[in-house]
Amino acid sequence: MWDTGYVLLRPHSMPGGAVHWPLWTPYELYGQVDHFYGWPAWESNDGFTGAQGWLNAIETAGYLWYLWIVYTKGVVASKVKGRGAPSEGSAVGKVLGWWGLTMAREVKGRDGAVAALVGFTVAVMTLSKTVLYCEYLPCMVISFLTVHGRIAKK
């Protein structure tokens, strides 16, 4: 959400912007290395980073919606093993148990169907973005090397 906020609030979150300090100060250095986050992409109207930010926002909202369904419509499942939740006796389990996060939950009926659909949809979004980044990565590396190669020659 921090990264998404930076991207969606550009140019105000960028160095010199009204909301840059103190929250997005580390991005000043990062924007000099990764030009998609810095001024070069902003000034050239490159829309990739903004599109990525909007997809991140939609994806995060989907995951939050999924969790809301599970924790408001779900019931605690008894005698369920292998769900990956920490045991209530562990240190993590004691902290998470305070919020009721160590117990397996079941959501049935229409609410369960909606939860499954929302969870599956945002998982596919996450996978799609990962594939996109892997496809886009060689272009980003070549662009990075080309830009820095030109700077080094000057």
PDB file of C-alpha atoms in Angstrom:
ATOM      1  CA  MET A   1       0.000   0.000   0.000  1.00  0.00           C
ATOM      2  CA  TRP A   2       2.976   2.278   0.656  1.00  0.00           C
ATOM      3  CA  ASP A   3       4.257   1.752  -2.880  1.00  0.00           C
ATOM      4  CA  THR A   4       0.785   2.119  -4.368  1.00  0.00           C
ATOM      5  CA  GLY A   5       0.292   5.387  -2.496  1.00  0.00           C
ATOM      6  CA  TYR A   6       3.573   6.712  -3.860  1.00  0.00           C
ATOM      7  CA  VAL A   7       2.693   5.760  -7.435  1.00  0.00           C
ATOM      8  CA  LEU A   8      -0.888   7.037  -7.408  1.00  0.00           C
ATOM      9  CA  LEU A   9       0.028  10.340  -5.750  1.00  0.00           C
ATOM     10  CA  ARG A  10       2.802  11.206  -8.210  1.00  0.00           C
ATOM     11  CA  PRO A  11       4.064  13.921  -8.764  1.00  0.00           C
ATOM     12  CA  HIS A  12       3.051  15.108  -5.263  1.00  0.00           C
ATOM     13  CA  SER A  13       4.797  12.126  -3.640  1.00  0.00           C
ATOM     14  CA  MET A  14       7.982  12.609  -5.675  1.00  0.00           C
ATOM     15  CA  PRO A  15      10.985  14.678  -4.535  1.00  0.00           C
ATOM     16  CA  GLY A  16       9.888  18.299  -4.241  1.00  0.00           C
ATOM     17  CA  GLY A  17       6.225  17.314  -4.036  1.00  0.00           C
ATOM     18  CA  ALA A  18       3.857  18.448  -1.299  1.00  0.00           C
ATOM     19  CA  VAL A  19       3.592  15.011   0.395  1.00  0.00           C
ATOM     20  CA  HIS A  20       7.048  13.597  -0.362  1.00  0.00           C
ATOM     21  CA  TRP A  21       8.535  14.115   3.091  1.00  0.00           C
ATOM     22  CA  PRO A  22       8.732  12.084   5.350  1.00  0.00           C
ATOM     23  CA  LEU A  23       6.722   9.114   4.111  1.00  0.00           C
ATOM     24  CA  TRP A  24       8.213   8.662   0.650  1.00  0.00           C
ATOM     25  CA  THR A  25      11.724  10.051   1.235  1.00  0.00           C
ATOM     26  CA  PRO A  26      13.404   6.686   0.412  1.00  0.00           C
ATOM     27  CA  TYR A  27      11.883   6.843  -3.071  1.00  0.00           C
ATOM     28  CA  GLU A  28      14.143   9.792  -3.937  1.00  0.00           C
ATOM     29  CA  LEU A  29      17.134   7.441  -4.191  1.00  0.00           C
ATOM     30  CA  TYR A  30      15.067   4.577  -5.609  1.00  0.00           C
ATOM     31  CA  GLY A  31      13.690   6.806  -8.370  1.00  0.00           C
ATOM     32  CA  GLN A  32      17.251   7.551  -9.483  1.00  0.00           C
ATOM     33  CA  VAL A  33      17.923   3.832  -9.933  1.00  0.00           C
ATOM     34  CA  ASP A  34      14.525   2.604 -11.154  1.00  0.00           C
ATOM     35  CA  HIS A  35      13.416   5.214 -13.659  1.00  0.00           C
ATOM     36  CA  PHE A  36       9.850   3.850 -13.678  1.00  0.00           C
ATOM     37  CA  TYR A  37       9.490   5.406 -10.212  1.00  0.00           C
ATOM     38  CA  GLY A  38      11.480   8.546 -10.928  1.00  0.00           C
ATOM     39  CA  TRP A  39      11.168  11.683 -12.966  1.00  0.00           C
ATOM     40  CA  PRO A  40      12.214  10.157 -16.333  1.00  0.00           C
ATOM     41  CA  ALA A  41       9.074   7.981 -16.543  1.00  0.00           C
ATOM     42  CA  TRP A  42       6.846  10.756 -15.226  1.00  0.00           C
ATOM     43  CA  GLU A  43       8.169  13.327 -17.699  1.00  0.00           C
ATOM     44  CA  SER A  44       7.875  10.908 -20.636  1.00  0.00           C
ATOM     45  CA  ASN A  45       4.240  10.098 -19.666  1.00  0.00           C
ATOM     46  CA  ASP A  46       5.049   6.405 -19.273  1.00  0.00           C
ATOM     47  CA  GLY A  47       1.831   4.828 -18.012  1.00  0.00           C
ATOM     48  CA  PHE A  48       3.185   1.443 -16.892  1.00  0.00           C
ATOM     49  CA  THR A  49       3.869   2.454 -13.291  1.00  0.00           C
ATOM     50  CA  GLY A  50       0.500   4.170 -12.899  1.00  0.00           C
ATOM     51  CA  ALA A  51      -1.318   1.158 -14.338  1.00  0.00           C
ATOM     52  CA  GLN A  52       0.636  -1.082 -11.987  1.00  0.00           C
ATOM     53  CA  GLY A  53      -0.382   1.143  -9.059  1.00  0.00           C
ATOM     54  CA  TRP A  54      -4.079   0.947  -9.965  1.00  0.00           C
ATOM     55  CA  LEU A  55      -3.884  -2.836 -10.314  1.00  0.00           C
ATOM     56  CA  ASN A  56      -2.179  -3.025  -6.907  1.00  0.00           C
ATOM     57  CA  ALA A  57      -4.969  -0.925  -5.374  1.00  0.00           C
ATOM     58  CA  ILE A  58      -7.702  -3.118  -6.908  1.00  0.00           C
ATOM     59  CA  GLU A  59      -5.873  -6.280  -5.883  1.00  0.00           C
ATOM     60  CA  THR A  60      -5.432  -5.076  -2.293  1.00  0.00           C
ATOM     61  CA  ALA A  61      -9.103  -4.102  -2.087  1.00  0.00           C
ATOM     62  CA  GLY A  62     -10.009  -7.598  -3.323  1.00  0.00           C
ATOM     63  CA  TYR A  63      -7.887  -9.298  -0.675  1.00  0.00           C
ATOM     64  CA  LEU A  64      -9.376  -7.057   2.027  1.00  0.00           C
ATOM     65  CA  TRP A  65     -12.879  -7.860   0.769  1.00  0.00           C
ATOM     66  CA  TYR A  66     -12.065 -11.586   0.890  1.00  0.00           C
ATOM     67  CA  LEU A  67     -10.818 -11.295   4.474  1.00  0.00           C
ATOM     68  CA  TRP A  68     -13.874  -9.264   5.450  1.00  0.00           C
ATOM     69  CA  ILE A  69     -16.159 -12.001   4.103  1.00  0.00           C
ATOM     70  CA  VAL A  70     -14.230 -14.760   5.879  1.00  0.00           C
ATOM     71  CA  TYR A  71     -14.134 -12.988   9.243  1.00  0.00           C
ATOM     72  CA  THR A  72     -17.663 -11.565   9.228  1.00  0.00           C
ATOM     73  CA  LYS A  73     -19.590 -14.376   7.525  1.00  0.00           C
ATOM     74  CA  GLY A  74     -17.458 -17.358   8.505  1.00  0.00           C
ATOM     75  CA  VAL A  75     -17.805 -19.576  11.530  1.00  0.00           C
ATOM     76  CA  VAL A  76     -15.021 -21.246  13.461  1.00  0.00           C
ATOM     77  CA  ALA A  77     -14.476 -24.759  12.124  1.00  0.00           C
ATOM     78  CA  SER A  78     -13.915 -27.430  14.706  1.00  0.00           C
ATOM     79  CA  LYS A  79     -11.325 -30.200  14.422  1.00  0.00           C
ATOM     80  CA  VAL A  80      -9.739 -28.929  11.221  1.00  0.00           C
ATOM     81  CA  LYS A  81      -6.074 -29.797  10.744  1.00  0.00           C
ATOM     82  CA  GLY A  82      -3.506 -28.699   8.213  1.00  0.00           C
ATOM     83  CA  ARG A  83      -4.768 -25.195   7.576  1.00  0.00           C
ATOM     84  CA  GLY A  84      -1.409 -23.526   8.278  1.00  0.00           C
ATOM     85  CA  ALA A  85      -2.556 -21.342  11.147  1.00  0.00           C
ATOM     86  CA  PRO A  86      -0.124 -21.161  14.077  1.00  0.00           C
ATOM     87  CA  SER A  87      -1.039 -23.243  17.098  1.00  0.00           C
ATOM     88  CA  GLU A  88      -2.625 -21.347  19.955  1.00  0.00           C
ATOM     89  CA  GLY A  89       0.218 -22.428  22.289  1.00  0.00           C
ATOM     90  CA  SER A  90       2.965 -20.728  20.240  1.00  0.00           C
ATOM     91  CA  ALA A  91       4.045 -17.122  20.784  1.00  0.00           C
ATOM     92  CA  VAL A  92       2.679 -16.096  17.388  1.00  0.00           C
ATOM     93  CA  GLY A  93      -0.491 -18.054  18.069  1.00  0.00           C
ATOM     94  CA  LYS A  94      -1.049 -16.203  21.356  1.00  0.00           C
ATOM     95  CA  VAL A  95      -0.798 -12.815  19.642  1.00  0.00           C
ATOM     96  CA  LEU A  96      -2.905 -13.822  16.636  1.00  0.00           C
ATOM     97  CA  GLY A  97      -5.342 -15.723  18.838  1.00  0.00           C
ATOM     98  CA  TRP A  98      -6.260 -12.453  20.502  1.00  0.00           C
ATOM     99  CA  TRP A  99      -7.774 -11.387  17.154  1.00  0.00           C
ATOM    100  CA  GLY A 100      -9.202 -14.835  16.435  1.00  0.00           C
ATOM    101  CA  LEU A 101      -6.751 -15.437  13.586  1.00  0.00           C
ATOM    102  CA  THR A 102      -5.501 -18.860  14.702  1.00  0.00           C
ATOM    103  CA  MET A 103      -8.748 -20.688  14.121  1.00  0.00           C
ATOM    104  CA  ALA A 104      -9.809 -22.222  10.828  1.00  0.00           C
ATOM    105  CA  ARG A 105     -13.017 -20.680   9.501  1.00  0.00           C
ATOM    106  CA  GLU A 106     -15.698 -21.940   7.167  1.00  0.00           C
ATOM    107  CA  VAL A 107     -17.901 -19.795   4.983  1.00  0.00           C
ATOM    108  CA  LYS A 108     -20.886 -21.628   3.537  1.00  0.00           C
ATOM    109  CA  GLY A 109     -23.591 -20.916   0.995  1.00  0.00           C
ATOM    110  CA  ARG A 110     -23.668 -17.819  -1.172  1.00  0.00           C
ATOM    111  CA  ASP A 111     -21.150 -16.013   1.049  1.00  0.00           C
ATOM    112  CA  GLY A 112     -18.721 -18.912   0.626  1.00  0.00           C
ATOM    113  CA  ALA A 113     -19.164 -18.813  -3.139  1.00  0.00           C
ATOM    114  CA  VAL A 114     -18.512 -15.052  -3.205  1.00  0.00           C
ATOM    115  CA  ALA A 115     -15.423 -15.480  -1.001  1.00  0.00           C
ATOM    116  CA  ALA A 116     -14.086 -18.236  -3.275  1.00  0.00           C
ATOM    117  CA  LEU A 117     -14.724 -16.159  -6.405  1.00  0.00           C
ATOM    118  CA  VAL A 118     -13.130 -13.008  -4.976  1.00  0.00           C
ATOM    119  CA  GLY A 119     -10.138 -14.949  -3.604  1.00  0.00           C
ATOM    120  CA  PHE A 120      -9.602 -16.754  -6.915  1.00  0.00           C
ATOM    121  CA  THR A 121      -9.947 -13.549  -8.929  1.00  0.00           C
ATOM    122  CA  VAL A 122      -7.357 -11.598  -6.954  1.00  0.00           C
ATOM    123  CA  ALA A 123      -5.017 -14.611  -6.938  1.00  0.00           C
ATOM    124  CA  VAL A 124      -5.227 -14.659 -10.760  1.00  0.00           C
ATOM    125  CA  MET A 125      -4.523 -10.894 -10.745  1.00  0.00           C
ATOM    126  CA  THR A 126      -1.423 -11.514  -8.640  1.00  0.00           C
ATOM    127  CA  LEU A 127      -0.251 -14.270 -10.990  1.00  0.00           C
ATOM    128  CA  SER A 128      -0.941 -12.137 -14.076  1.00  0.00           C
ATOM    129  CA  LYS A 129       1.060  -9.213 -12.702  1.00  0.00           C
ATOM    130  CA  THR A 130       3.920 -11.557 -11.819  1.00  0.00           C
ATOM    131  CA  VAL A 131       3.978 -12.926 -15.376  1.00  0.00           C
ATOM    132  CA  LEU A 132       3.815  -9.371 -16.739  1.00  0.00           C
ATOM    133  CA  TYR A 133       6.779  -8.317 -14.591  1.00  0.00           C
ATOM    134  CA  CYS A 134       8.752 -11.372 -15.744  1.00  0.00           C
ATOM    135  CA  GLU A 135       7.969 -10.527 -19.372  1.00  0.00           C
ATOM    136  CA  TYR A 136       8.688  -6.841 -18.824  1.00  0.00           C
ATOM    137  CA  LEU A 137      11.863  -7.423 -16.784  1.00  0.00           C
ATOM    138  CA  PRO A 138      14.229  -7.944 -19.766  1.00  0.00           C
ATOM    139  CA  CYS A 139      12.983  -4.678 -21.296  1.00  0.00           C
ATOM    140  CA  MET A 140      13.536  -2.861 -18.000  1.00  0.00           C
ATOM    141  CA  VAL A 141      17.068  -4.261 -17.655  1.00  0.00           C
ATOM    142  CA  ILE A 142      17.985  -3.345 -21.247  1.00  0.00           C
ATOM    143  CA  SER A 143      16.528   0.137 -20.746  1.00  0.00           C
ATOM    144  CA  PHE A 144      18.437   0.538 -17.478  1.00  0.00           C
ATOM    145  CA  LEU A 145      21.732  -0.567 -19.050  1.00  0.00           C
ATOM    146  CA  THR A 146      21.199   1.621 -22.106  1.00  0.00           C
ATOM    147  CA  VAL A 147      20.440   4.733 -20.058  1.00  0.00           C
ATOM    148  CA  HIS A 148      23.370   4.166 -17.722  1.00  0.00           C
ATOM    149  CA  GLY A 149      25.643   3.247 -20.643  1.00  0.00           C
ATOM    150  CA  ARG A 150      24.873   6.612 -22.275  1.00  0.00           C
ATOM    151  CA  ILE A 151      25.495   8.451 -19.029  1.00  0.00           C
ATOM    152  CA  ALA A 152      28.821   6.671 -18.554  1.00  0.00           C
ATOM    153  CA  LYS A 153      29.979   7.614 -22.093  1.00  0.00           C
ATOM    154  CA  LYS A 154      29.270  11.333 -21.690  1.00  0.00           C
TER     155      LYS A 154
END
